[in-house]
Amino acid sequence: SPPKKKAARPKDGEKRLRVFRKRAPQAYAEIRHRALTQRMIIIDRERASPPADLEPDSPDNHPTETVSLAGTTGNIYHITISRLPSCDCPYAKKGHQCKHIIYVLHRVLRVREDLEYQLAFLSSELRDIFSQAPPLPCKVAEKNNTDGEMNGNRKPLEGEDCPICMEEFETDGKGKAKSREDVVYCKAACGNNVHKECFKQWARAKKGQGRVTCPFCRSPWEDDEGEGSMDLKGLAKAGKVNEEGYVNVARQLGLSGQRDYSTYNEFWVRNR
């Protein structure tokens, strides 16, 4: 049998705020499945660095990130990844590790598997997580404006077809489009590419239905020119608070607004 994982023991004696999990519990697989198969949309992200005057071995010497996310019901939840990850959704408020936290760890920060199911992190683990995590989209956009490099979440062009015309993208041999202006991509979520002219046709058709989405993942489209873009932050601020106390944007984002309990633990459903 494979050797058991041991809890990290930092030299400075920092204590983990929840018990170290040597392996993923059985219930985790169900929650992870929901996190990776149900539709959720990132509304906003903020990453904070530790104060510059902190001692290197201070338990507070680590970055944190807060993500505003529209869940499957359209409710906007706030997830913070710090020493003790938190979410303000009903499931997490009962002390459980929720799908929203797992979504952020897996999809957004891309943490390694043995950390993904932990309930708490050491400051050294957080420093490692954020050093390896993809940069914030706004930071990548700033970099793109200065050096023309591709976005960190953009998928390779070579060997791929446009989903509208089904023709292969022409590349320059270095994996980039021969004319960068001729190809756009989903910045909001999946990173897939589309011919710019093809997307304009798609956007005109979708605008007649009230919203423009990515042809691949159906997330609201975001771009630099306003072509079919949606101000997600503004949408969240203008959204109405529902009876649960959350801003809900299900109608605006084309979400069902219904909570799917089919894969939830029966005990939690009875006592929610």
PDB file of N, CA and C in Angstrom, residues 27-100:
ATOM      1  N   ALA A  27     -17.018  11.665   1.668  1.00  0.00           N
ATOM      2  CA  ALA A  27     -17.989  12.709   1.304  1.00  0.00           C
ATOM      3  C   ALA A  27     -17.382  13.745   0.358  1.00  0.00           C
ATOM      4  N   TYR A  28     -16.058  13.887   0.400  1.00  0.00           N
ATOM      5  CA  TYR A  28     -15.395  14.893  -0.431  1.00  0.00           C
ATOM      6  C   TYR A  28     -15.600  14.630  -1.917  1.00  0.00           C
ATOM      7  N   ALA A  29     -15.591  13.358  -2.325  1.00  0.00           N
ATOM      8  CA  ALA A  29     -15.727  13.012  -3.745  1.00  0.00           C
ATOM      9  C   ALA A  29     -17.043  13.533  -4.319  1.00  0.00           C
ATOM     10  N   GLU A  30     -18.124  13.451  -3.532  1.00  0.00           N
ATOM     11  CA  GLU A  30     -19.428  13.929  -3.999  1.00  0.00           C
ATOM     12  C   GLU A  30     -19.426  15.449  -4.157  1.00  0.00           C
ATOM     13  N   ILE A  31     -18.840  16.131  -3.182  1.00  0.00           N
ATOM     14  CA  ILE A  31     -18.804  17.597  -3.230  1.00  0.00           C
ATOM     15  C   ILE A  31     -17.920  18.062  -4.381  1.00  0.00           C
ATOM     16  N   ARG A  32     -16.791  17.396  -4.565  1.00  0.00           N
ATOM     17  CA  ARG A  32     -15.880  17.752  -5.657  1.00  0.00           C
ATOM     18  C   ARG A  32     -16.558  17.549  -7.012  1.00  0.00           C
ATOM     19  N   HIS A  33     -17.338  16.470  -7.121  1.00  0.00           N
ATOM     20  CA  HIS A  33     -18.051  16.213  -8.373  1.00  0.00           C
ATOM     21  C   HIS A  33     -19.006  17.356  -8.681  1.00  0.00           C
ATOM     22  N   ARG A  34     -19.731  17.836  -7.659  1.00  0.00           N
ATOM     23  CA  ARG A  34     -20.632  18.969  -7.872  1.00  0.00           C
ATOM     24  C   ARG A  34     -19.850  20.215  -8.278  1.00  0.00           C
ATOM     25  N   ALA A  35     -18.706  20.422  -7.627  1.00  0.00           N
ATOM     26  CA  ALA A  35     -17.897  21.613  -7.903  1.00  0.00           C
ATOM     27  C   ALA A  35     -17.417  21.650  -9.352  1.00  0.00           C
ATOM     28  N   LEU A  36     -17.108  20.476  -9.896  1.00  0.00           N
ATOM     29  CA  LEU A  36     -16.496  20.435 -11.221  1.00  0.00           C
ATOM     30  C   LEU A  36     -17.483  20.172 -12.349  1.00  0.00           C
ATOM     31  N   THR A  37     -18.752  19.884 -12.018  1.00  0.00           N
ATOM     32  CA  THR A  37     -19.732  19.605 -13.072  1.00  0.00           C
ATOM     33  C   THR A  37     -20.868  20.613 -13.118  1.00  0.00           C
ATOM     34  N   GLN A  38     -21.090  21.342 -12.045  1.00  0.00           N
ATOM     35  CA  GLN A  38     -22.163  22.329 -12.034  1.00  0.00           C
ATOM     36  C   GLN A  38     -21.644  23.692 -12.485  1.00  0.00           C
ATOM     37  N   ARG A  39     -22.522  24.456 -13.103  1.00  0.00           N
ATOM     38  CA  ARG A  39     -22.127  25.744 -13.660  1.00  0.00           C
ATOM     39  C   ARG A  39     -22.051  26.819 -12.587  1.00  0.00           C
ATOM     40  N   MET A  40     -20.880  27.455 -12.503  1.00  0.00           N
ATOM     41  CA  MET A  40     -20.685  28.583 -11.591  1.00  0.00           C
ATOM     42  C   MET A  40     -19.920  29.664 -12.349  1.00  0.00           C
ATOM     43  N   ILE A  41     -20.131  30.910 -11.977  1.00  0.00           N
ATOM     44  CA  ILE A  41     -19.544  32.030 -12.708  1.00  0.00           C
ATOM     45  C   ILE A  41     -18.811  32.961 -11.745  1.00  0.00           C
ATOM     46  N   ILE A  42     -17.557  33.253 -12.062  1.00  0.00           N
ATOM     47  CA  ILE A  42     -16.756  34.176 -11.255  1.00  0.00           C
ATOM     48  C   ILE A  42     -17.217  35.607 -11.522  1.00  0.00           C
ATOM     49  N   ILE A  43     -17.561  36.318 -10.465  1.00  0.00           N
ATOM     50  CA  ILE A  43     -18.000  37.709 -10.581  1.00  0.00           C
ATOM     51  C   ILE A  43     -16.834  38.661 -10.372  1.00  0.00           C
ATOM     52  N   ASP A  44     -16.025  38.380  -9.362  1.00  0.00           N
ATOM     53  CA  ASP A  44     -14.909  39.281  -9.039  1.00  0.00           C
ATOM     54  C   ASP A  44     -13.867  38.521  -8.236  1.00  0.00           C
ATOM     55  N   ARG A  45     -12.617  38.985  -8.318  1.00  0.00           N
ATOM     56  CA  ARG A  45     -11.517  38.399  -7.543  1.00  0.00           C
ATOM     57  C   ARG A  45     -10.632  39.501  -6.990  1.00  0.00           C
ATOM     58  N   GLU A  46     -10.215  39.336  -5.743  1.00  0.00           N
ATOM     59  CA  GLU A  46      -9.279  40.280  -5.128  1.00  0.00           C
ATOM     60  C   GLU A  46      -8.215  39.487  -4.386  1.00  0.00           C
ATOM     61  N   ARG A  47      -6.962  39.765  -4.702  1.00  0.00           N
ATOM     62  CA  ARG A  47      -5.852  39.072  -4.046  1.00  0.00           C
ATOM     63  C   ARG A  47      -5.054  40.090  -3.237  1.00  0.00           C
ATOM     64  N   ALA A  48      -4.795  39.764  -1.980  1.00  0.00           N
ATOM     65  CA  ALA A  48      -4.081  40.675  -1.093  1.00  0.00           C
ATOM     66  C   ALA A  48      -2.759  40.068  -0.663  1.00  0.00           C
ATOM     67  N   SER A  49      -1.708  40.866  -0.685  1.00  0.00           N
ATOM     68  CA  SER A  49      -0.395  40.436  -0.218  1.00  0.00           C
ATOM     69  C   SER A  49      -0.252  40.767   1.263  1.00  0.00           C
ATOM     70  N   PRO A  50       0.613  40.047   1.988  1.00  0.00           N
ATOM     71  CA  PRO A  50       0.804  40.353   3.414  1.00  0.00           C
ATOM     72  C   PRO A  50       1.525  41.677   3.590  1.00  0.00           C
ATOM     73  N   PRO A  51       1.341  42.338   4.741  1.00  0.00           N
ATOM     74  CA  PRO A  51       2.062  43.589   5.002  1.00  0.00           C
ATOM     75  C   PRO A  51       3.572  43.397   4.887  1.00  0.00           C
ATOM     76  N   ALA A  52       4.254  44.388   4.369  1.00  0.00           N
ATOM     77  CA  ALA A  52       5.693  44.280   4.120  1.00  0.00           C
ATOM     78  C   ALA A  52       6.513  44.199   5.403  1.00  0.00           C
ATOM     79  N   ASP A  53       5.955  44.681   6.523  1.00  0.00           N
ATOM     80  CA  ASP A  53       6.741  44.720   7.756  1.00  0.00           C
ATOM     81  C   ASP A  53       6.581  43.461   8.622  1.00  0.00           C
ATOM     82  N   LEU A  54       5.900  42.433   8.108  1.00  0.00           N
ATOM     83  CA  LEU A  54       5.741  41.196   8.875  1.00  0.00           C
ATOM     84  C   LEU A  54       7.040  40.405   8.928  1.00  0.00           C
ATOM     85  N   GLU A  55       7.239  39.706  10.049  1.00  0.00           N
ATOM     86  CA  GLU A  55       8.383  38.807  10.151  1.00  0.00           C
ATOM     87  C   GLU A  55       8.204  37.652   9.165  1.00  0.00           C
ATOM     88  N   PRO A  56       9.289  37.178   8.543  1.00  0.00           N
ATOM     89  CA  PRO A  56       9.177  36.093   7.559  1.00  0.00           C
ATOM     90  C   PRO A  56       8.478  34.845   8.079  1.00  0.00           C
ATOM     91  N   ASP A  57       8.678  34.531   9.377  1.00  0.00           N
ATOM     92  CA  ASP A  57       8.080  33.309   9.924  1.00  0.00           C
ATOM     93  C   ASP A  57       6.743  33.555  10.627  1.00  0.00           C
ATOM     94  N   SER A  58       6.150  34.740  10.427  1.00  0.00           N
ATOM     95  CA  SER A  58       4.852  35.029  11.030  1.00  0.00           C
ATOM     96  C   SER A  58       3.775  34.181  10.358  1.00  0.00           C
ATOM     97  N   PRO A  59       2.832  33.641  11.140  1.00  0.00           N
ATOM     98  CA  PRO A  59       1.735  32.860  10.539  1.00  0.00           C
ATOM     99  C   PRO A  59       0.833  33.703   9.639  1.00  0.00           C
ATOM    100  N   ASP A  60       0.917  35.029   9.736  1.00  0.00           N
ATOM    101  CA  ASP A  60       0.121  35.919   8.896  1.00  0.00           C
ATOM    102  C   ASP A  60       0.855  36.321   7.624  1.00  0.00           C
ATOM    103  N   ASN A  61       2.064  35.801   7.445  1.00  0.00           N
ATOM    104  CA  ASN A  61       2.874  36.164   6.279  1.00  0.00           C
ATOM    105  C   ASN A  61       2.496  35.286   5.079  1.00  0.00           C
ATOM    106  N   HIS A  62       1.354  35.603   4.477  1.00  0.00           N
ATOM    107  CA  HIS A  62       0.890  34.843   3.321  1.00  0.00           C
ATOM    108  C   HIS A  62      -0.140  35.673   2.552  1.00  0.00           C
ATOM    109  N   PRO A  63      -0.271  35.464   1.257  1.00  0.00           N
ATOM    110  CA  PRO A  63      -1.322  36.141   0.489  1.00  0.00           C
ATOM    111  C   PRO A  63      -2.685  35.530   0.810  1.00  0.00           C
ATOM    112  N   THR A  64      -3.743  36.232   0.470  1.00  0.00           N
ATOM    113  CA  THR A  64      -5.109  35.717   0.562  1.00  0.00           C
ATOM    114  C   THR A  64      -5.847  36.123  -0.710  1.00  0.00           C
ATOM    115  N   GLU A  65      -6.914  35.416  -1.006  1.00  0.00           N
ATOM    116  CA  GLU A  65      -7.742  35.806  -2.152  1.00  0.00           C
ATOM    117  C   GLU A  65      -9.209  35.651  -1.799  1.00  0.00           C
ATOM    118  N   THR A  66      -9.998  36.655  -2.181  1.00  0.00           N
ATOM    119  CA  THR A  66     -11.448  36.603  -2.009  1.00  0.00           C
ATOM    120  C   THR A  66     -12.098  36.583  -3.385  1.00  0.00           C
ATOM    121  N   VAL A  67     -12.963  35.608  -3.580  1.00  0.00           N
ATOM    122  CA  VAL A  67     -13.628  35.425  -4.869  1.00  0.00           C
ATOM    123  C   VAL A  67     -15.137  35.580  -4.676  1.00  0.00           C
ATOM    124  N   SER A  68     -15.752  36.422  -5.487  1.00  0.00           N
ATOM    125  CA  SER A  68     -17.215  36.526  -5.521  1.00  0.00           C
ATOM    126  C   SER A  68     -17.689  35.651  -6.672  1.00  0.00           C
ATOM    127  N   LEU A  69     -18.595  34.758  -6.378  1.00  0.00           N
ATOM    128  CA  LEU A  69     -18.972  33.719  -7.341  1.00  0.00           C
ATOM    129  C   LEU A  69     -20.480  33.529  -7.354  1.00  0.00           C
ATOM    130  N   ALA A  70     -21.059  33.434  -8.547  1.00  0.00           N
ATOM    131  CA  ALA A  70     -22.478  33.119  -8.675  1.00  0.00           C
ATOM    132  C   ALA A  70     -22.627  31.610  -8.723  1.00  0.00           C
ATOM    133  N   GLY A  71     -23.298  31.047  -7.720  1.00  0.00           N
ATOM    134  CA  GLY A  71     -23.486  29.610  -7.658  1.00  0.00           C
ATOM    135  C   GLY A  71     -24.570  29.150  -8.608  1.00  0.00           C
ATOM    136  N   THR A  72     -24.908  27.879  -8.547  1.00  0.00           N
ATOM    137  CA  THR A  72     -25.870  27.297  -9.480  1.00  0.00           C
ATOM    138  C   THR A  72     -27.260  27.919  -9.360  1.00  0.00           C
ATOM    139  N   THR A  73     -27.592  28.450  -8.188  1.00  0.00           N
ATOM    140  CA  THR A  73     -28.900  29.082  -8.007  1.00  0.00           C
ATOM    141  C   THR A  73     -28.902  30.549  -8.428  1.00  0.00           C
ATOM    142  N   GLY A  74     -27.720  31.102  -8.716  1.00  0.00           N
ATOM    143  CA  GLY A  74     -27.615  32.513  -9.045  1.00  0.00           C
ATOM    144  C   GLY A  74     -27.288  33.381  -7.853  1.00  0.00           C
ATOM    145  N   ASN A  75     -27.260  32.795  -6.640  1.00  0.00           N
ATOM    146  CA  ASN A  75     -26.846  33.548  -5.463  1.00  0.00           C
ATOM    147  C   ASN A  75     -25.353  33.871  -5.561  1.00  0.00           C
ATOM    148  N   ILE A  76     -24.977  35.066  -5.154  1.00  0.00           N
ATOM    149  CA  ILE A  76     -23.570  35.444  -5.158  1.00  0.00           C
ATOM    150  C   ILE A  76     -22.978  35.161  -3.780  1.00  0.00           C
ATOM    151  N   TYR A  77     -21.976  34.301  -3.751  1.00  0.00           N
ATOM    152  CA  TYR A  77     -21.288  33.939  -2.518  1.00  0.00           C
ATOM    153  C   TYR A  77     -19.872  34.501  -2.540  1.00  0.00           C
ATOM    154  N   HIS A  78     -19.305  34.653  -1.342  1.00  0.00           N
ATOM    155  CA  HIS A  78     -17.959  35.213  -1.203  1.00  0.00           C
ATOM    156  C   HIS A  78     -17.061  34.173  -0.539  1.00  0.00           C
ATOM    157  N   ILE A  79     -16.039  33.758  -1.252  1.00  0.00           N
ATOM    158  CA  ILE A  79     -15.119  32.717  -0.784  1.00  0.00           C
ATOM    159  C   ILE A  79     -13.764  33.353  -0.506  1.00  0.00           C
ATOM    160  N   THR A  80     -13.222  33.116   0.656  1.00  0.00           N
ATOM    161  CA  THR A  80     -11.899  33.631   0.994  1.00  0.00           C
ATOM    162  C   THR A  80     -10.951  32.463   1.235  1.00  0.00           C
ATOM    163  N   ILE A  81      -9.832  32.467   0.536  1.00  0.00           N
ATOM    164  CA  ILE A  81      -8.808  31.446   0.712  1.00  0.00           C
ATOM    165  C   ILE A  81      -7.698  32.035   1.569  1.00  0.00           C
ATOM    166  N   SER A  82      -7.638  31.576   2.798  1.00  0.00           N
ATOM    167  CA  SER A  82      -6.644  32.009   3.758  1.00  0.00           C
ATOM    168  C   SER A  82      -6.273  30.788   4.600  1.00  0.00           C
ATOM    169  N   ARG A  83      -5.760  31.002   5.816  1.00  0.00           N
ATOM    170  CA  ARG A  83      -5.384  29.857   6.648  1.00  0.00           C
ATOM    171  C   ARG A  83      -6.587  28.978   6.946  1.00  0.00           C
ATOM    172  N   LEU A  84      -7.764  29.593   7.058  1.00  0.00           N
ATOM    173  CA  LEU A  84      -9.003  28.853   7.274  1.00  0.00           C
ATOM    174  C   LEU A  84      -9.987  29.273   6.173  1.00  0.00           C
ATOM    175  N   PRO A  85     -10.006  28.566   5.039  1.00  0.00           N
ATOM    176  CA  PRO A  85     -10.878  28.955   3.932  1.00  0.00           C
ATOM    177  C   PRO A  85     -12.332  29.065   4.373  1.00  0.00           C
ATOM    178  N   SER A  86     -13.044  30.039   3.820  1.00  0.00           N
ATOM    179  CA  SER A  86     -14.429  30.260   4.233  1.00  0.00           C
ATOM    180  C   SER A  86     -15.299  30.612   3.037  1.00  0.00           C
ATOM    181  N   CYS A  87     -16.594  30.366   3.198  1.00  0.00           N
ATOM    182  CA  CYS A  87     -17.597  30.740   2.208  1.00  0.00           C
ATOM    183  C   CYS A  87     -18.859  31.095   2.985  1.00  0.00           C
ATOM    184  N   ASP A  88     -19.623  32.049   2.477  1.00  0.00           N
ATOM    185  CA  ASP A  88     -20.838  32.449   3.205  1.00  0.00           C
ATOM    186  C   ASP A  88     -22.098  31.749   2.687  1.00  0.00           C
ATOM    187  N   CYS A  89     -21.948  30.639   1.948  1.00  0.00           N
ATOM    188  CA  CYS A  89     -23.121  29.885   1.496  1.00  0.00           C
ATOM    189  C   CYS A  89     -23.725  29.109   2.666  1.00  0.00           C
ATOM    190  N   PRO A  90     -24.992  28.692   2.577  1.00  0.00           N
ATOM    191  CA  PRO A  90     -25.640  27.974   3.683  1.00  0.00           C
ATOM    192  C   PRO A  90     -24.910  26.690   4.099  1.00  0.00           C
ATOM    193  N   TYR A  91     -24.397  25.950   3.140  1.00  0.00           N
ATOM    194  CA  TYR A  91     -23.730  24.670   3.435  1.00  0.00           C
ATOM    195  C   TYR A  91     -22.448  24.904   4.230  1.00  0.00           C
ATOM    196  N   ALA A  92     -21.649  25.890   3.817  1.00  0.00           N
ATOM    197  CA  ALA A  92     -20.402  26.185   4.520  1.00  0.00           C
ATOM    198  C   ALA A  92     -20.660  26.766   5.905  1.00  0.00           C
ATOM    199  N   LYS A  93     -21.748  27.517   6.049  1.00  0.00           N
ATOM    200  CA  LYS A  93     -22.071  28.104   7.353  1.00  0.00           C
ATOM    201  C   LYS A  93     -22.361  27.037   8.401  1.00  0.00           C
ATOM    202  N   LYS A  94     -22.715  25.832   7.948  1.00  0.00           N
ATOM    203  CA  LYS A  94     -22.957  24.728   8.872  1.00  0.00           C
ATOM    204  C   LYS A  94     -21.665  23.967   9.209  1.00  0.00           C
ATOM    205  N   GLY A  95     -20.535  24.491   8.739  1.00  0.00           N
ATOM    206  CA  GLY A  95     -19.255  23.902   9.082  1.00  0.00           C
ATOM    207  C   GLY A  95     -18.698  22.914   8.076  1.00  0.00           C
ATOM    208  N   HIS A  96     -19.317  22.823   6.877  1.00  0.00           N
ATOM    209  CA  HIS A  96     -18.881  21.870   5.870  1.00  0.00           C
ATOM    210  C   HIS A  96     -17.938  22.521   4.857  1.00  0.00           C
ATOM    211  N   GLN A  97     -17.121  21.697   4.201  1.00  0.00           N
ATOM    212  CA  GLN A  97     -16.341  22.174   3.069  1.00  0.00           C
ATOM    213  C   GLN A  97     -17.269  22.171   1.855  1.00  0.00           C
ATOM    214  N   CYS A  98     -17.561  23.343   1.312  1.00  0.00           N
ATOM    215  CA  CYS A  98     -18.561  23.449   0.253  1.00  0.00           C
ATOM    216  C   CYS A  98     -17.941  23.362  -1.133  1.00  0.00           C
ATOM    217  N   LYS A  99     -18.810  23.183  -2.121  1.00  0.00           N
ATOM    218  CA  LYS A  99     -18.351  23.061  -3.504  1.00  0.00           C
ATOM    219  C   LYS A  99     -17.730  24.361  -4.009  1.00  0.00           C
ATOM    220  N   HIS A 100     -18.139  25.496  -3.447  1.00  0.00           N
ATOM    221  CA  HIS A 100     -17.607  26.775  -3.917  1.00  0.00           C
ATOM    222  C   HIS A 100     -16.131  26.922  -3.552  1.00  0.00           C
TER     223      HIS A 100
END
